[in-house]
Amino acid sequence: MDLVNPIVRRWLAEAEEDPDAFWARAAEELHWFRPWKRVFQHEFPSFRWFVGGETNLAYGALDRHVAAGRSGHTALVYANERGERRALTYAQLLHEVERTSAALRGLGVEKGDRITLYMPTCPEAIVLMLAAARIGAIHLVVFAGFGAGALSSRVVASGSRVVFTADVTWRKGKETRLKEIVDDALAIDRGAVEHVVVLRRGATPPPWTGARDVAWPEFLALGGGHSGACEPMEANEPAFILATSGTTARPKLAIHVHGGYGVHVHAMGRWCFGLRPSDVWWSTSDIGWIVGHSYIVYAPLLTGCTTVAYEGALDHPGPETLWKIVEELRVTGLFTSPTAVRLLMKYGAAPARGFDHRSLERVFCAGEVLNPPAWEWLQREVLRDRVPVIDHMWQTETGGPVFGNPYGLAMLPIKPGSAGLPLPGIEATVVSAQDGRPVPPGEKGIMVLTRPFPGLTPTLWGEPERYASDYWQRIPGVYYTGDSAHVDEDGYVFFAGRADEIIKIAGHKLGTIEVETAFLTHPAVAEAGVTGRPDPVRGEVVSAFVALRQGHEPSAALRRELVEAVRRELGPVAVIGEVNFVRTLPKTRSGKIMRRVFKAVILDRDPGDITTIEDEGSVDEARRAWAEMRAELAAQRPEAGAEP
C-alpha cells in the first residue's frame, strides 16, 4: 500500500536523484553575502556544505526581514510562569542584538572566541545568542539548572572566555540561584574564563567577585565606540557548539555551522512543521537544548514568524498554563515533548477544555517516542481530532528533523507510535548490527544515515577522533544514530529505543519503547521506564519502574494488572521480572528517560555522570523501589529475582 502523496513522492525523488541540486535550491531561500563555489565536499568522516559561500545566521534571522519592510512584525514574545510578558518586533530585536554585539566587542570577544550562556530562556539570552553569531563568536548554551560539575566541564571543554548568567531563574514557583552555581563551577576549574557577566532579576544581590564579575548595564555600556555590524561567515565556520543531552555517560560537544545548519533548520521548518511568516509558533523547550536553538530561536526567525519563548514549568501555577498561553497569544503551531504530554495526562483533559485553542492548527512532538496511548489522549480526548498531533525524530547532532510527516508539503496518514518517514534530503536505512546489511521490513536493526546532509554535525568540538569512532566507524561507511528501529511495509519508521537498551528475552528482542508503551495502555500509569535485568534462564527479563496517575496507589493487585496489560499487548515473550512503583522517573532536563540509571540500580553500580538529570532524588527513589521489590521477591521465593 502506497500512502505517500504524489507531491511528497516528487520531493523525495528529486532529493535522491541529485542531492546537491536539491539542497542548493533550499539554500537559495536564505541570504548569502557571497555565493558558494561548491555545494558539497566530502572529507570523510567530515564534510563541508556550500563551500566558499558567506552568510550569517543572525543576519538572516533579523536584518533581511527589516530590510524587507517587516520591522513592525512581532519577532519574539517572552512569557513565564509568573505571568510576566514581553514582546519585541523585528526592528526592536535587531536593535538589541546590534547593541549587544557592540558590547561583546567592547568586552574583547572576537570572531572565533567561545562564550558560555548559563541563563534561563529569556530575551537577554536569546539576544546574546544572536549577537554572538552576528560577530562570529561561538556560543555554548548550558541548561540553567545543571549542577556546577556539568557546567564546569562544558565551560572548560569549550575554552570559553566569558560566562553569561542571571542571578536567578524560577521553576514551579521556586527560585534557583544561578550565579552561585557559576561561582561553584569556576571554583572547580576556571579554565580560560576571564569575566562573568550577570543579569540581575531577583531581589537579593548575588555574591560578587571583584574585577571578574560584570553587571549587565556595565556590560552593555562597554559597547560605546564599538560596532554592532554583522561579520560575514564562511558557510562552514561554527555558529555554536552544544552538548548532547546526556542519556549517555559522557556528553559530546556537537558543532553546528552558519551555512548548512541554517539551511537545514529553515528547510525542515517549512517542510516538516509548515512554518510561515504569519505563524505564532511556540516550542515549549528551553534554549539549553537543540530544540530551543533550532525552533525557539533560529528557524522561526529565519522564517520571519513570531516565536514564543517560555520560562518555567508547563504545569505551574496550574495544569491549565499551557492552554492559557495558547489562548492568550493565539498560538498557531505548538512543538512540545512526549514527556510534557504525559505530564499533562496526569491532570486529565479538563484543564484544556476551559480555554479557547481554536487558533491552534498543528501540534508536533519529539524528544522520545510519542507512545500511542499519549498520542491518543492528546489527539482524541483533548483536541478531539480538530488538528493533527504529529511525532517526528531528530538529535542534537542532526540540528533539525530527519524523520517526520511532511506537514508543510502534504501531510501523510498518521500512524501512532511512528516517527514518520525519512524527510526529503535524508537518506536512511535500518541495518543489522552484526554485518551492517539492510534488514527487511518489520525486522529490528540499527537506524543509520547513509549520506551527510546540511544540518548534520561535521565533527565534535575538540574530539575529531571520537566523532569518527562513535558515528562513522561503528558500522563502516554510515552514520550510526545509536537507535534501534524497524520500518513497516509502507516505509514508516518505528523507533524502539537506544540500541544499547534493547532487552533480549530468550532470544527475542524487545525495545524499551515497546514495553513502556504497553504499560501506558493501563489507565493507572502516567509514565513507565524499563530496562533489562540479567536472568539465568532467559538471559534477561524486564525490570519496570512505573509512576502512577493521580488517584491511583501501588498494590499487588495493580502490579498483576500491569503485567497482564503488557502481556496482552506484546505476548508471552514480554517476561516482566518485577514492577517497581516510583513517584518520579530519572530523566534528563530535556525529558529523556535515563534508563541507564535503572540498569545501575538493579546491578548495584555507579550510574556515572548524572549531572544532566532533572531530579537527583529520582535516583534514590529508584533505589528505594528496587530494594522494596527485591525484599518482596525474596519473601515470596528463595530465588529472588524470579518472575512475580
CSV table of C-alpha atoms in Angstrom, one decimal, residues 414-594:
chain,number,residue,atom,x,y,z
A,414,ILE,CA,-0.5,9.4,10.8
A,415,LYS,CA,0.5,6.0,12.3
A,416,PRO,CA,0.6,6.3,16.1
A,417,GLY,CA,4.0,5.4,17.5
A,418,SER,CA,5.8,6.1,14.3
A,419,ALA,CA,8.2,8.9,13.7
A,420,GLY,CA,7.1,9.0,10.0
A,421,LEU,CA,9.4,8.7,7.0
A,422,PRO,CA,12.9,9.9,6.2
A,423,LEU,CA,12.2,13.5,5.3
A,424,PRO,CA,13.3,14.9,1.8
A,425,GLY,CA,17.1,15.1,1.6
A,426,ILE,CA,17.6,12.5,4.3
A,427,GLU,CA,19.0,9.1,3.2
A,428,ALA,CA,18.5,6.4,5.9
A,429,THR,CA,18.1,2.7,6.3
A,430,VAL,CA,17.8,0.1,9.0
A,431,VAL,CA,20.7,-2.4,9.1
A,432,SER,CA,21.9,-5.4,11.0
A,433,ALA,CA,24.2,-4.6,13.9
A,434,GLN,CA,26.2,-7.7,13.1
A,435,ASP,CA,27.1,-7.2,9.5
A,436,GLY,CA,25.7,-3.8,8.5
A,437,ARG,CA,23.4,-5.2,5.8
A,438,PRO,CA,19.9,-3.7,5.3
A,439,VAL,CA,17.1,-5.7,7.1
A,440,PRO,CA,13.7,-6.4,5.6
A,441,PRO,CA,10.5,-4.5,6.7
A,442,GLY,CA,9.4,-5.4,10.1
A,443,GLU,CA,12.8,-6.6,11.4
A,444,LYS,CA,14.5,-4.6,14.1
A,445,GLY,CA,18.0,-3.2,13.4
A,446,ILE,CA,20.1,-0.1,13.8
A,447,MET,CA,19.0,3.1,12.1
A,448,VAL,CA,21.8,4.6,10.1
A,449,LEU,CA,22.1,7.7,7.8
A,450,THR,CA,23.8,6.8,4.6
A,451,ARG,CA,24.8,10.3,3.4
A,452,PRO,CA,25.5,13.6,5.2
A,453,PHE,CA,23.0,16.4,4.9
A,454,PRO,CA,23.5,20.1,5.7
A,455,GLY,CA,22.3,20.0,9.4
A,456,LEU,CA,24.4,17.1,10.4
A,457,THR,CA,27.3,18.0,12.8
A,458,PRO,CA,30.6,17.7,10.8
A,459,THR,CA,32.6,16.9,13.9
A,460,LEU,CA,32.8,17.2,17.7
A,461,TRP,CA,34.5,20.1,19.4
A,462,GLY,CA,38.0,19.1,20.3
A,463,GLU,CA,37.3,15.4,19.7
A,464,PRO,CA,37.5,14.6,15.9
A,465,GLU,CA,38.7,11.0,16.7
A,466,ARG,CA,35.6,10.4,18.9
A,467,TYR,CA,33.4,11.8,16.1
A,468,ALA,CA,34.9,9.2,13.7
A,469,SER,CA,34.8,6.3,16.1
A,470,ASP,CA,31.3,6.9,17.7
A,471,TYR,CA,29.5,7.8,14.5
A,472,TRP,CA,31.2,6.6,11.3
A,473,GLN,CA,33.2,3.6,12.3
A,474,ARG,CA,30.8,1.5,14.4
A,475,ILE,CA,29.2,0.4,11.1
A,476,PRO,CA,31.8,1.4,8.5
A,477,GLY,CA,30.7,4.0,5.9
A,478,VAL,CA,27.4,5.1,7.5
A,479,TYR,CA,26.4,7.4,10.3
A,480,TYR,CA,25.4,5.5,13.4
A,481,THR,CA,22.4,7.1,15.1
A,482,GLY,CA,22.5,4.7,18.1
A,483,ASP,CA,18.8,4.0,17.8
A,484,SER,CA,17.1,0.7,17.3
A,485,ALA,CA,14.2,0.8,14.8
A,486,HIS,CA,12.2,-1.1,12.2
A,487,VAL,CA,10.4,0.1,9.0
A,488,ASP,CA,7.0,-1.2,8.1
A,489,GLU,CA,5.7,-2.1,4.6
A,490,ASP,CA,4.7,1.5,3.9
A,491,GLY,CA,8.1,2.9,4.8
A,492,TYR,CA,7.1,4.3,8.2
A,493,VAL,CA,9.8,4.2,10.9
A,494,PHE,CA,9.2,2.9,14.4
A,495,PHE,CA,11.9,3.6,16.9
A,496,ALA,CA,12.3,1.0,19.7
A,497,GLY,CA,14.8,2.8,21.9
A,498,ARG,CA,18.6,3.2,22.1
A,499,ALA,CA,20.4,0.3,20.5
A,500,ASP,CA,22.2,-0.5,23.8
A,501,GLU,CA,18.9,-0.6,25.7
A,502,ILE,CA,17.3,-3.4,23.7
A,503,ILE,CA,16.1,-6.2,26.0
A,504,LYS,CA,16.8,-9.8,24.9
A,505,ILE,CA,14.5,-12.3,26.4
A,506,ALA,CA,15.1,-16.0,25.5
A,507,GLY,CA,16.5,-14.9,22.1
A,508,HIS,CA,13.7,-12.4,21.4
A,509,LYS,CA,14.4,-8.6,21.2
A,510,LEU,CA,12.1,-6.1,22.8
A,511,GLY,CA,12.6,-2.3,22.5
A,512,THR,CA,12.3,-0.3,25.7
A,513,ILE,CA,9.8,2.0,24.0
A,514,GLU,CA,7.6,-1.0,23.1
A,515,VAL,CA,7.4,-2.2,26.7
A,516,GLU,CA,6.9,1.2,28.1
A,517,THR,CA,4.1,1.9,25.6
A,518,ALA,CA,2.4,-1.4,26.7
A,519,PHE,CA,2.5,-0.2,30.3
A,520,LEU,CA,0.9,3.1,29.3
A,521,THR,CA,-2.2,1.2,28.0
A,522,HIS,CA,-3.3,0.8,31.6
A,523,PRO,CA,-5.3,3.8,32.8
A,524,ALA,CA,-3.4,4.0,36.1
A,525,VAL,CA,0.0,4.6,34.5
A,526,ALA,CA,1.4,8.1,34.0
A,527,GLU,CA,4.9,7.1,33.0
A,528,ALA,CA,7.0,4.0,32.7
A,529,GLY,CA,10.7,3.3,32.2
A,530,VAL,CA,12.2,-0.2,31.7
A,531,THR,CA,15.5,-1.9,31.4
A,532,GLY,CA,16.7,-5.5,31.1
A,533,ARG,CA,17.7,-7.4,34.2
A,534,PRO,CA,20.0,-10.4,33.9
A,535,ASP,CA,18.2,-13.7,34.3
A,536,PRO,CA,19.9,-17.2,34.4
A,537,VAL,CA,17.2,-18.9,32.4
A,538,ARG,CA,16.0,-16.3,29.8
A,539,GLY,CA,19.1,-14.2,29.5
A,540,GLU,CA,17.2,-11.1,30.5
A,541,VAL,CA,13.8,-10.1,31.9
A,542,VAL,CA,12.1,-6.7,32.1
A,543,SER,CA,12.6,-4.6,35.2
A,544,ALA,CA,10.0,-1.8,35.1
A,545,PHE,CA,9.8,1.4,37.0
A,546,VAL,CA,6.2,2.9,37.0
A,547,ALA,CA,4.8,6.2,38.1
A,548,LEU,CA,1.1,6.3,38.6
A,549,ARG,CA,-1.5,8.9,37.7
A,550,GLN,CA,-3.2,10.9,40.4
A,551,GLY,CA,-5.8,8.9,42.3
A,552,HIS,CA,-4.0,5.5,42.0
A,553,GLU,CA,-2.0,3.7,44.6
A,554,PRO,CA,0.5,0.9,44.4
A,555,SER,CA,-0.7,-2.6,45.2
A,556,ALA,CA,-0.1,-6.2,44.5
A,557,ALA,CA,-3.3,-6.4,42.5
A,558,LEU,CA,-2.3,-3.4,40.4
A,559,ARG,CA,1.1,-4.9,39.8
A,560,ARG,CA,-0.6,-8.1,38.4
A,561,GLU,CA,-2.9,-5.9,36.2
A,562,LEU,CA,0.1,-4.2,34.7
A,563,VAL,CA,1.9,-7.4,34.0
A,564,GLU,CA,-1.2,-8.7,32.3
A,565,ALA,CA,-1.6,-5.4,30.3
A,566,VAL,CA,1.9,-5.8,28.9
A,567,ARG,CA,1.4,-9.5,28.0
A,568,ARG,CA,-1.8,-8.6,26.3
A,569,GLU,CA,0.0,-6.1,24.1
A,570,LEU,CA,3.3,-7.9,23.5
A,571,GLY,CA,2.5,-11.6,24.1
A,572,PRO,CA,4.2,-14.1,26.5
A,573,VAL,CA,7.7,-13.1,25.2
A,574,ALA,CA,7.5,-10.0,27.4
A,575,VAL,CA,8.5,-11.5,30.7
A,576,ILE,CA,8.2,-9.0,33.5
A,577,GLY,CA,10.7,-9.6,36.2
A,578,GLU,CA,9.2,-7.0,38.5
A,579,VAL,CA,7.3,-3.8,38.6
A,580,ASN,CA,8.8,-1.1,40.8
A,581,PHE,CA,6.5,1.7,41.8
A,582,VAL,CA,8.1,5.2,41.9
A,583,ARG,CA,6.9,8.7,42.3
A,584,THR,CA,9.1,10.1,39.5
A,585,LEU,CA,11.4,8.7,36.8
A,586,PRO,CA,15.0,9.7,36.4
A,587,LYS,CA,15.0,12.0,33.3
A,588,THR,CA,17.4,14.5,31.7
A,589,ARG,CA,16.4,18.1,31.8
A,590,SER,CA,15.3,17.7,28.2
A,591,GLY,CA,12.8,15.0,29.2
A,592,LYS,CA,14.6,11.8,28.1
A,593,ILE,CA,14.3,8.8,30.4
A,594,MET,CA,17.8,7.9,31.8
